[in-house]
Coordinates of C-alpha atoms and ligand atoms in Angstrom, one line a residue:
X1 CA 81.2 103.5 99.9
X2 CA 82.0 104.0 96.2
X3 CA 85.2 103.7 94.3
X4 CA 85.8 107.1 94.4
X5 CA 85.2 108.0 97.8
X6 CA 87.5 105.4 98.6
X7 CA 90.4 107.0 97.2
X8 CA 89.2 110.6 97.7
X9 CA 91.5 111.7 100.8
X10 CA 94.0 113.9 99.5
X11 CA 95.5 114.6 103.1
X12 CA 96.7 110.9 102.9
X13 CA 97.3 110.9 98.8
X14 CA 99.5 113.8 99.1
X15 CA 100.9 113.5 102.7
X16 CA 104.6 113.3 100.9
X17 CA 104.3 116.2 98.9
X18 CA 105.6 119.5 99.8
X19 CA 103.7 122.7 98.6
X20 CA 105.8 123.3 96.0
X21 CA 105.6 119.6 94.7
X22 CA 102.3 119.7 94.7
X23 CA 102.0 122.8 92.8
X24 CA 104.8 121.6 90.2
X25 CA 102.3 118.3 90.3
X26 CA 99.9 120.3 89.4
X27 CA 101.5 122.5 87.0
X28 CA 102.6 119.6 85.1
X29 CA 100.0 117.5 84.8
X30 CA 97.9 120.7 83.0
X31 CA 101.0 120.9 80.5
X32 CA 100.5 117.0 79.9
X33 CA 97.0 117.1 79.7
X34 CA 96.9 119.5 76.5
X35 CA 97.4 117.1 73.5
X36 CA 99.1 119.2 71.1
X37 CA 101.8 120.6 73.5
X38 CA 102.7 116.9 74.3
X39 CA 103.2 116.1 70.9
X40 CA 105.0 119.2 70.2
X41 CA 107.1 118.8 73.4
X42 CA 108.0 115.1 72.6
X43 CA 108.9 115.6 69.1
X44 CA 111.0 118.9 70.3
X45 CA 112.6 116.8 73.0
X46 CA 113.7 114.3 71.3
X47 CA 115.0 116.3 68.7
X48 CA 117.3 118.5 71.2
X49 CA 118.5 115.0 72.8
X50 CA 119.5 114.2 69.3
X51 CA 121.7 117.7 69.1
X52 CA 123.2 117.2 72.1
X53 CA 121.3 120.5 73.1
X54 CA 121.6 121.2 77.3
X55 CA 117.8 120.8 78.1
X56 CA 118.7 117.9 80.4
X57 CA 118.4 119.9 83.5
X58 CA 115.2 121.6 82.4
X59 CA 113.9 118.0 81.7
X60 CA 115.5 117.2 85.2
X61 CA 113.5 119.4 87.1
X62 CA 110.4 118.9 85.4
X63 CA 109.1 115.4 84.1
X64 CA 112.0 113.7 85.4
X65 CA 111.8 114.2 89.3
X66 CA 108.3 113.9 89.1
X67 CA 108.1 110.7 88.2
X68 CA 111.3 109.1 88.4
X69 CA 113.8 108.1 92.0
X70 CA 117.2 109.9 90.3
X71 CA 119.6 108.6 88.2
X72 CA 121.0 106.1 90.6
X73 CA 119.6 104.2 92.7
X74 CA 121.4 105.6 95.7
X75 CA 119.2 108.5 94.8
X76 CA 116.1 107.0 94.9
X77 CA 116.8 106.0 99.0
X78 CA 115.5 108.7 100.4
X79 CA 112.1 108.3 98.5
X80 CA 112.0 104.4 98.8
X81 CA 112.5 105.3 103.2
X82 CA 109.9 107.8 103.0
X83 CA 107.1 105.9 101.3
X84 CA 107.6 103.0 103.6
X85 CA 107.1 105.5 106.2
X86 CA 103.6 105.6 104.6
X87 CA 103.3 101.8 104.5
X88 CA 104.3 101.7 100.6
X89 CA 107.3 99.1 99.6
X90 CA 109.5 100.2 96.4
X91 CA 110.1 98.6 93.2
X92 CA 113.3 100.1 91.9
X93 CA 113.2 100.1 88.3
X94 CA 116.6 100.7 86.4
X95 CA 114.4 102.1 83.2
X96 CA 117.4 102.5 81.0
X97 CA 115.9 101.3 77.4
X98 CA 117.0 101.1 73.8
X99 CA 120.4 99.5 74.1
X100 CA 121.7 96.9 71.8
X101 CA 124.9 95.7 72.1
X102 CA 126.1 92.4 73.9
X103 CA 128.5 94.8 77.2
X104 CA 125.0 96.9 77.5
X105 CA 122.9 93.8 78.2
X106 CA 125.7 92.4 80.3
X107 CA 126.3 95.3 82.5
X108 CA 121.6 95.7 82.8
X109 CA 122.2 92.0 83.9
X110 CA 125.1 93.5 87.0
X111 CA 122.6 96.1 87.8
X112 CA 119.3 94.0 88.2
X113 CA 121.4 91.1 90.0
X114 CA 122.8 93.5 92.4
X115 CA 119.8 95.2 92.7
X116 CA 117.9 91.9 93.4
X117 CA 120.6 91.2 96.0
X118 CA 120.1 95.0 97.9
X119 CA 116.4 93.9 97.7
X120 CA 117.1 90.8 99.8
X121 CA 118.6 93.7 102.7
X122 CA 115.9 96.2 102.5
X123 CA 112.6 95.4 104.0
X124 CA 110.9 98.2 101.4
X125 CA 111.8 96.2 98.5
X126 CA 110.0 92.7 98.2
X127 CA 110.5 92.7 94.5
X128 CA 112.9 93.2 91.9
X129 CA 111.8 94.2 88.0
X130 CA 113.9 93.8 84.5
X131 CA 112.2 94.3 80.9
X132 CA 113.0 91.5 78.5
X133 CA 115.0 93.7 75.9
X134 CA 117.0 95.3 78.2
X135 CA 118.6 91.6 78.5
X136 CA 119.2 90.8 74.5
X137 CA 118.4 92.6 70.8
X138 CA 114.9 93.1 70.0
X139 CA 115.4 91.5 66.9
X140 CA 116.7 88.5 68.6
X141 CA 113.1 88.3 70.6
X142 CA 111.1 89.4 67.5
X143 CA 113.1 86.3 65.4
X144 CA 112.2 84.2 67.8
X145 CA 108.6 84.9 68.2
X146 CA 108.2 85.0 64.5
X147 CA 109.8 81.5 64.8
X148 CA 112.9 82.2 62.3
X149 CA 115.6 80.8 62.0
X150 CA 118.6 82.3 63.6
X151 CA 121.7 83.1 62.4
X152 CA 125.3 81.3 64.2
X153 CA 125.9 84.8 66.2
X154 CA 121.7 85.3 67.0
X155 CA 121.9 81.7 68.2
X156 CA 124.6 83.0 70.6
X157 CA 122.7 86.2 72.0
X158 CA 119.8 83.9 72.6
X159 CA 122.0 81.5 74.8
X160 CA 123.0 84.5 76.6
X161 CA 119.8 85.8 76.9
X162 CA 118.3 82.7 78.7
X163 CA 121.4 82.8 81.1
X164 CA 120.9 86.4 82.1
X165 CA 117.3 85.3 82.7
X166 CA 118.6 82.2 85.1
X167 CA 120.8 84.3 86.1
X168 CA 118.7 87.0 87.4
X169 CA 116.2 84.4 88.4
X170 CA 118.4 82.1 90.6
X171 CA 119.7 85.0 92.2
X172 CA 115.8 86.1 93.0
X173 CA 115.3 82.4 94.2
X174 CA 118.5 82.8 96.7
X175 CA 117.5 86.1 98.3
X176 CA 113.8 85.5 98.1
X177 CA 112.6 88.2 96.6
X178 CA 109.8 87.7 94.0
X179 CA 111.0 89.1 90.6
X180 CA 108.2 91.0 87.8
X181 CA 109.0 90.6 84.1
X182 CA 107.5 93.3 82.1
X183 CA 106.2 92.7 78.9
X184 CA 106.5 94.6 76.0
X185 CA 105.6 94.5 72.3
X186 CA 103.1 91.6 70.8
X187 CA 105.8 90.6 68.2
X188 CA 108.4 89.8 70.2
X189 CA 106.3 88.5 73.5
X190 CA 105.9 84.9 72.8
X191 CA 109.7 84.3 72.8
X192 CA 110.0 86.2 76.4
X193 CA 106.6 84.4 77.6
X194 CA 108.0 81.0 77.4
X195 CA 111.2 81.9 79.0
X196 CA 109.6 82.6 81.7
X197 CA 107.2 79.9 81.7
X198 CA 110.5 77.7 82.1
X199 CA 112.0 79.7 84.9
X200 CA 108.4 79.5 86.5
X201 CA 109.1 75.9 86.1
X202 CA 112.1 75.6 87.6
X203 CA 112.1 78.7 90.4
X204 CA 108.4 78.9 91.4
X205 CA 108.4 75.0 92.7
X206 CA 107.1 76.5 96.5
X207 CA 106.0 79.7 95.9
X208 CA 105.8 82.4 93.2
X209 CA 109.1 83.9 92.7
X210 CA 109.0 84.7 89.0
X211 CA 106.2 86.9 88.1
X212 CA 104.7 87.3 84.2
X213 CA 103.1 89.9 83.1
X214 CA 99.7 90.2 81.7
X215 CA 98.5 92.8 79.1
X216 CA 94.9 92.5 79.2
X217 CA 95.1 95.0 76.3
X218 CA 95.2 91.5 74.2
X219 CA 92.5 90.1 74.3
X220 CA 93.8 86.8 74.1
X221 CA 95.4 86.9 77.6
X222 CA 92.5 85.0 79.5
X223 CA 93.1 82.3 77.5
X224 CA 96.7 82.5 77.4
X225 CA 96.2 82.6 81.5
X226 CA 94.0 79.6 81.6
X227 CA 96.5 77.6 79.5
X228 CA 99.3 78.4 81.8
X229 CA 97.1 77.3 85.1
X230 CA 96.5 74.0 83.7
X231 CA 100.0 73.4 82.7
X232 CA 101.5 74.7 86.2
X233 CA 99.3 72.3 87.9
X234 CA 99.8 70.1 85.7
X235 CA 103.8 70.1 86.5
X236 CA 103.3 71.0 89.9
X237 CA 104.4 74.7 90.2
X238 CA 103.2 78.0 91.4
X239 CA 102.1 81.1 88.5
X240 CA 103.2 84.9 89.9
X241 CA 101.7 87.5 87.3
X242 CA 101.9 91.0 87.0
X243 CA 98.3 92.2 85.6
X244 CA 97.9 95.4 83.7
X245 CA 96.0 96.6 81.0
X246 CA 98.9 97.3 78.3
X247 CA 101.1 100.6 77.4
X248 CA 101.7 99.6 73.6
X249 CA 98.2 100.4 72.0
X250 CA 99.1 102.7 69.7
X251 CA 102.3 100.9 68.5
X252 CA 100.2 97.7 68.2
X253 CA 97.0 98.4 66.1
X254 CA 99.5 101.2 63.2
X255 CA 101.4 97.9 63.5
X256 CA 98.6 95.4 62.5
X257 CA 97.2 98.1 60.0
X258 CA 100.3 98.4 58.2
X259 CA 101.1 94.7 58.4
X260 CA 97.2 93.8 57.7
X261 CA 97.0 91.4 60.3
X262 CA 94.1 91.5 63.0
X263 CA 94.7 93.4 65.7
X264 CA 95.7 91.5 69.1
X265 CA 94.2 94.6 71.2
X266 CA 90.6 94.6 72.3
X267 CA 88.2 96.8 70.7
X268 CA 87.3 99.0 72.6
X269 CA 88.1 100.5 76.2
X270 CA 85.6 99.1 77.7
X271 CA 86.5 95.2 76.6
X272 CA 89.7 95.9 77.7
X273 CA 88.6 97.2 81.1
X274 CA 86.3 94.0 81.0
X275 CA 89.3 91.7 80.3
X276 CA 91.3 93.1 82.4
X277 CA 88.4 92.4 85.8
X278 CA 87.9 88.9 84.5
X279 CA 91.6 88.3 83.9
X280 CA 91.9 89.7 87.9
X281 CA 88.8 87.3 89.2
X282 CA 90.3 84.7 87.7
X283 CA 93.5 85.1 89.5
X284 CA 91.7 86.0 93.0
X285 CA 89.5 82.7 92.4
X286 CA 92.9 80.5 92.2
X287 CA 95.0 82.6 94.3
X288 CA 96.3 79.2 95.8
X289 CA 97.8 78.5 92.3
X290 CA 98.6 82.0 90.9
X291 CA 100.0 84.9 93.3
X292 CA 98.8 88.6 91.9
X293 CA 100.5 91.7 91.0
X294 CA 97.4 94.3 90.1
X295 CA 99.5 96.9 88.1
X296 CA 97.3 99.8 87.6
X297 CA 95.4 103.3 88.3
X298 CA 92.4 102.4 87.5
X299 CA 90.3 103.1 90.7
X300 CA 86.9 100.7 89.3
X301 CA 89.2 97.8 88.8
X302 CA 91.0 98.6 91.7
X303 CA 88.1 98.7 93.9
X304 CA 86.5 95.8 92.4
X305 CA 89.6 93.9 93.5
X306 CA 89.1 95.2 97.2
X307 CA 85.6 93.8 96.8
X308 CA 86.7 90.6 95.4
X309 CA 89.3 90.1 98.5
X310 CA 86.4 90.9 100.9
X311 CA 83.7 88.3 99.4
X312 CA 86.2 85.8 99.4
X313 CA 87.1 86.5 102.9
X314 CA 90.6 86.8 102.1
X315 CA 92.8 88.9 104.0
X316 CA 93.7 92.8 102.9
X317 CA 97.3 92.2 103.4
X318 CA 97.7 88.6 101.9
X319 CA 101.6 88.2 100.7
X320 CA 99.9 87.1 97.3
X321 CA 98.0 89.8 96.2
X322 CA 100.1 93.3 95.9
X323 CA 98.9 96.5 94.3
X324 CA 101.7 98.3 92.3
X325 CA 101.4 102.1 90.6
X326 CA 103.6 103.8 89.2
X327 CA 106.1 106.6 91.0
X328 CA 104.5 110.2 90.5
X329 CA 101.2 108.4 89.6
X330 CA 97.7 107.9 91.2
X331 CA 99.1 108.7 94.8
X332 CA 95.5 108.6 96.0
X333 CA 95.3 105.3 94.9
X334 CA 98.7 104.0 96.1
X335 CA 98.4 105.7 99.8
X336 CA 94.5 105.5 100.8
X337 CA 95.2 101.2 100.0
X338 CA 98.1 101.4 102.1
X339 CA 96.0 103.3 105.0
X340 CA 93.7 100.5 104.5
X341 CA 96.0 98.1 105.4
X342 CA 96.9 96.4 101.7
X343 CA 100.2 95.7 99.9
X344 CA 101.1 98.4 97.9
X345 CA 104.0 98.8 95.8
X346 CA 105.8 101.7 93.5
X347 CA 107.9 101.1 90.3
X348 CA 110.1 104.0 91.1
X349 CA 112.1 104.5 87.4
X350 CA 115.5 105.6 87.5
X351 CA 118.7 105.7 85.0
X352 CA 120.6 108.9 83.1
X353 CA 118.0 110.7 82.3
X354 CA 118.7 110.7 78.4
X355 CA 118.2 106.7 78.7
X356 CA 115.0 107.2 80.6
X357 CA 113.7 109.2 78.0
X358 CA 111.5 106.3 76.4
X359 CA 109.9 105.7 79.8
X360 CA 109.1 109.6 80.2
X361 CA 107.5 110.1 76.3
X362 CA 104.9 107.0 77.1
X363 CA 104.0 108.5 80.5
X364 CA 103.4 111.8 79.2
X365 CA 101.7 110.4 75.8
X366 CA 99.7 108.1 78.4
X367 CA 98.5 111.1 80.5
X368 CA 97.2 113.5 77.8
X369 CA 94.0 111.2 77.5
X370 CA 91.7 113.6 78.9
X371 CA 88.8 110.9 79.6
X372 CA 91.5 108.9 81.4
X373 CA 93.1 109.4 84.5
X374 CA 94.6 113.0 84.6
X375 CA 91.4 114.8 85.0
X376 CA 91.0 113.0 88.2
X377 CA 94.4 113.3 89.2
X378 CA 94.2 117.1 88.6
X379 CA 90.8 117.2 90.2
X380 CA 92.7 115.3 93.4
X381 CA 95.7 118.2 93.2
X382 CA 93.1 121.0 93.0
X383 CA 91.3 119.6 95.8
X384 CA 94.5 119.2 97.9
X385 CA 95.9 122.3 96.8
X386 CA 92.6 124.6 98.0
X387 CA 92.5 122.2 101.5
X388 CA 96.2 123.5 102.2
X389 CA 95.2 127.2 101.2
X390 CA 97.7 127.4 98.5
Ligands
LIG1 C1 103.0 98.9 88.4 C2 102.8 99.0 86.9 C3 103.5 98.1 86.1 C4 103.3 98.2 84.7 N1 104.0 97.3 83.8 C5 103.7 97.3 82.5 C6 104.3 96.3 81.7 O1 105.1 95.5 82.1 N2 104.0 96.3 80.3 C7 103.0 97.2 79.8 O2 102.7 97.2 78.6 N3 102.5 98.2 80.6 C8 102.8 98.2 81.9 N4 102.2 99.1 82.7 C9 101.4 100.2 82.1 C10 100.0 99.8 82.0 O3 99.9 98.8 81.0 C11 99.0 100.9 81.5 O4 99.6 101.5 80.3 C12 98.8 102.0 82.5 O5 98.8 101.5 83.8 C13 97.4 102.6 82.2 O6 96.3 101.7 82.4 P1 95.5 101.6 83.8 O7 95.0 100.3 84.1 O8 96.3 102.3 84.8 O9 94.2 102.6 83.6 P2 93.3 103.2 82.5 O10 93.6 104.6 82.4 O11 91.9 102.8 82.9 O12 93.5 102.4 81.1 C14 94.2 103.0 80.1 C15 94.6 101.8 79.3 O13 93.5 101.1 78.7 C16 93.8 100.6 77.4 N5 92.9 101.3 76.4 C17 92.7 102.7 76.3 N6 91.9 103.0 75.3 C18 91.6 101.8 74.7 C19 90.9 101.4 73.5 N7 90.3 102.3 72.8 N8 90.8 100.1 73.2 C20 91.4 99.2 73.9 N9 92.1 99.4 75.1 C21 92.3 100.7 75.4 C22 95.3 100.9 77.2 O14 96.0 99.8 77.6 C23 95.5 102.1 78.1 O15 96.9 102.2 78.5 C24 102.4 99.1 84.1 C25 101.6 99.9 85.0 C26 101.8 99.8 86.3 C27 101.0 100.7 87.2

């Protein structure tokens, strides 16, 4: 069997979709695969967002339900019951980005706690997810990194931030309910690495609670990995990392042009896809030490990983390894593994959908590559659509 006939059903892909889903599915990953119209549509909506123009409910009924839960998470039940149905669990990810002042963070720290808490209750949701900056300034993180000096009132944010981070983690630890950090932008990732090298520290002493995240984008990461093995060993705790390949490129390599520093992304596609397998057979070979999160929709690397698990004659569903994609993504991917009898999760997105917004543009900016995944996933739609008659 190849990679590709692996994930070629499209009665089990799309088994969730209605006809008319499918056909806006369809419809909108044609508009998102034509460069141009992206850029124009981006630039248009953010512009109109900035006006206070109504296009919310065209934006609504378009990007927005396709690929995120609602704008509440009470909205996002009836998706997160009906892909367990399928045998897919649901990360609910309150995607709300951009805010900077002290009450924002606070109240993003309420929401993930009790989000964490309703995780503990629901079978479908083994894990719980926060972004660094939606718990303290970006400036803060960047100063940080950059190892500056803070200021008397950026020396307070940063004790807040680490206590929304034990916070948040503590209350993972409670219910049991392992907890991914995203990561974000190079120049303000060390500070929010070793955070959460310490709350590894002290919440992973059993098993892996807090999850890292790995953007294997950098080509740094296997090292960064390797260091991190040693030291947990070393202290006598248990790694959890979230590995994906890295949704900053762009940003990062204008960055280190403007800046004239090298650039911490690999050079090419294909060293990142190689990082990225040897980052993931690294993990597999010391899964005893380091439980996996594979974040992507990358069918070679995901197959390569079902591959992996079978040499070592480890089992499909082992609680440490867990495939995640993202809600309104690589279906075929997400629902032929489940069928097969692996952990699978969703990030299902949700917030108001003017806060979401950042989330949307890098989906939509992601999916115009036509080399990358949308061709298959409109080649997967087509297929689908023709086997229904539509
Ligand atoms: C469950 C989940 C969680 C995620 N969490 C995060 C997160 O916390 N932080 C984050 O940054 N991203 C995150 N992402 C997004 C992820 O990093 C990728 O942007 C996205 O998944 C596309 O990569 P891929 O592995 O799916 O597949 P592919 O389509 O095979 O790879 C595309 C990726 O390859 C890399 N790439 C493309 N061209 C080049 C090039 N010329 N040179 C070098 N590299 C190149 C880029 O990273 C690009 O995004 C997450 C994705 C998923 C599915």
């Amino acid at each position: 069997m190849t990679s590709k006939s692996f994930f070629d059903n499209t009665e089990i892909a799309f088994k969730l979709k209605s006809d008319s889903e499918l056909e806006r599915a369809y419809f909108l990953f044609k508009m998102i695969a034509n460069e141009p119209l992206v850029r124009i549509g981006t630039a248009a909506t953010k512009f109109a967002l900035n006006l206070h123009l109504p296009v919310e409910g065209l934006i609504r009924s378009t990007v927005f339900d396709h690929f995120c839960g609602g704008v509440n998470e009470k909205d996002c039940m009836s998706t997160v019951d009906a892909l367990y149905e399928a045998g897919v669990s649901s990360v609910l990810d309150y995607s709300v980005e951009g805010k900077e002042t002290e009450d924002q963070f606070d109240s993003t720290l309420d929401k993930i706690v009790e989000l964490t808490e309703f995780a503990d209750e629901k079978e479908a949701m083994p894990f719980s997810v926060f972004k660094p900056t939606g718990l303290g300034r970006f400036s803060v993180w960047q100063k940080m990194t950059e190892g500056k000096a803070l200021n008397e009132s950026e020396q307070q944010q940063w004790s807040r931030i680490k206590q929304r981070y034990d916070k948040i983690c503590s209350t993972a630890h409670t219910c049991d309910i392992s907890l991914l950090i995203d990561a974000e932008e190079s120049w303000m990732q060390d500070a929010a690495d070793d955070l959460c090298e310490e709350m590894m520290a002290e919440y992973n002493k059993e098993k892996a609670i807090v999850y890292n995240t790995l953007q294997c984008y950098r080509w740094d990461r296997l090292e960064y990995l390797k260091e991190q093995h040693k030291k947990a060993k070393a202290k006598g705790y248990k790694l959890g990392f979230k590995v994906v390949r890295g949704a900053y490129m762009e940003k990062e390599n204008d960055r280190a042009e403007e800046k004239g520093y090298p650039t911490p992304i690999c050079a090419s596609k294909q060293a990142t896809d190689d990082n990225f397998n040897e980052v993931m057979n690294y993990i597999l070979d010391n899964i005893n030490d380091i439980e996996l999160f594979l974040g992507t929709h990358n069918e070679a690397s995901t197959y390569l990983a079902l591959q992996i698990i079978a040499a070592k004659g480890l089992f499909k569903n082992d609680s440490k390894i867990w495939f995640g994609q993202l809600y309104g993504m690589s279906d075929h991917i997400s629902y032929n593994l489940a069928a097969e009898g692996y952990n699978v999760a969703k990030y299902i997105p949700f917030g108001p959908v003017r806060d979401v917004m950042p989330y949307l543009m890098r989906r939509a900016e992601e999916n115009t590559s036509v080399a990358g995944q949308t061709s298959r996933e409109l080649i997967l739609l087509k297929k689908e659509k023709e086997r229904r008659n539509l």
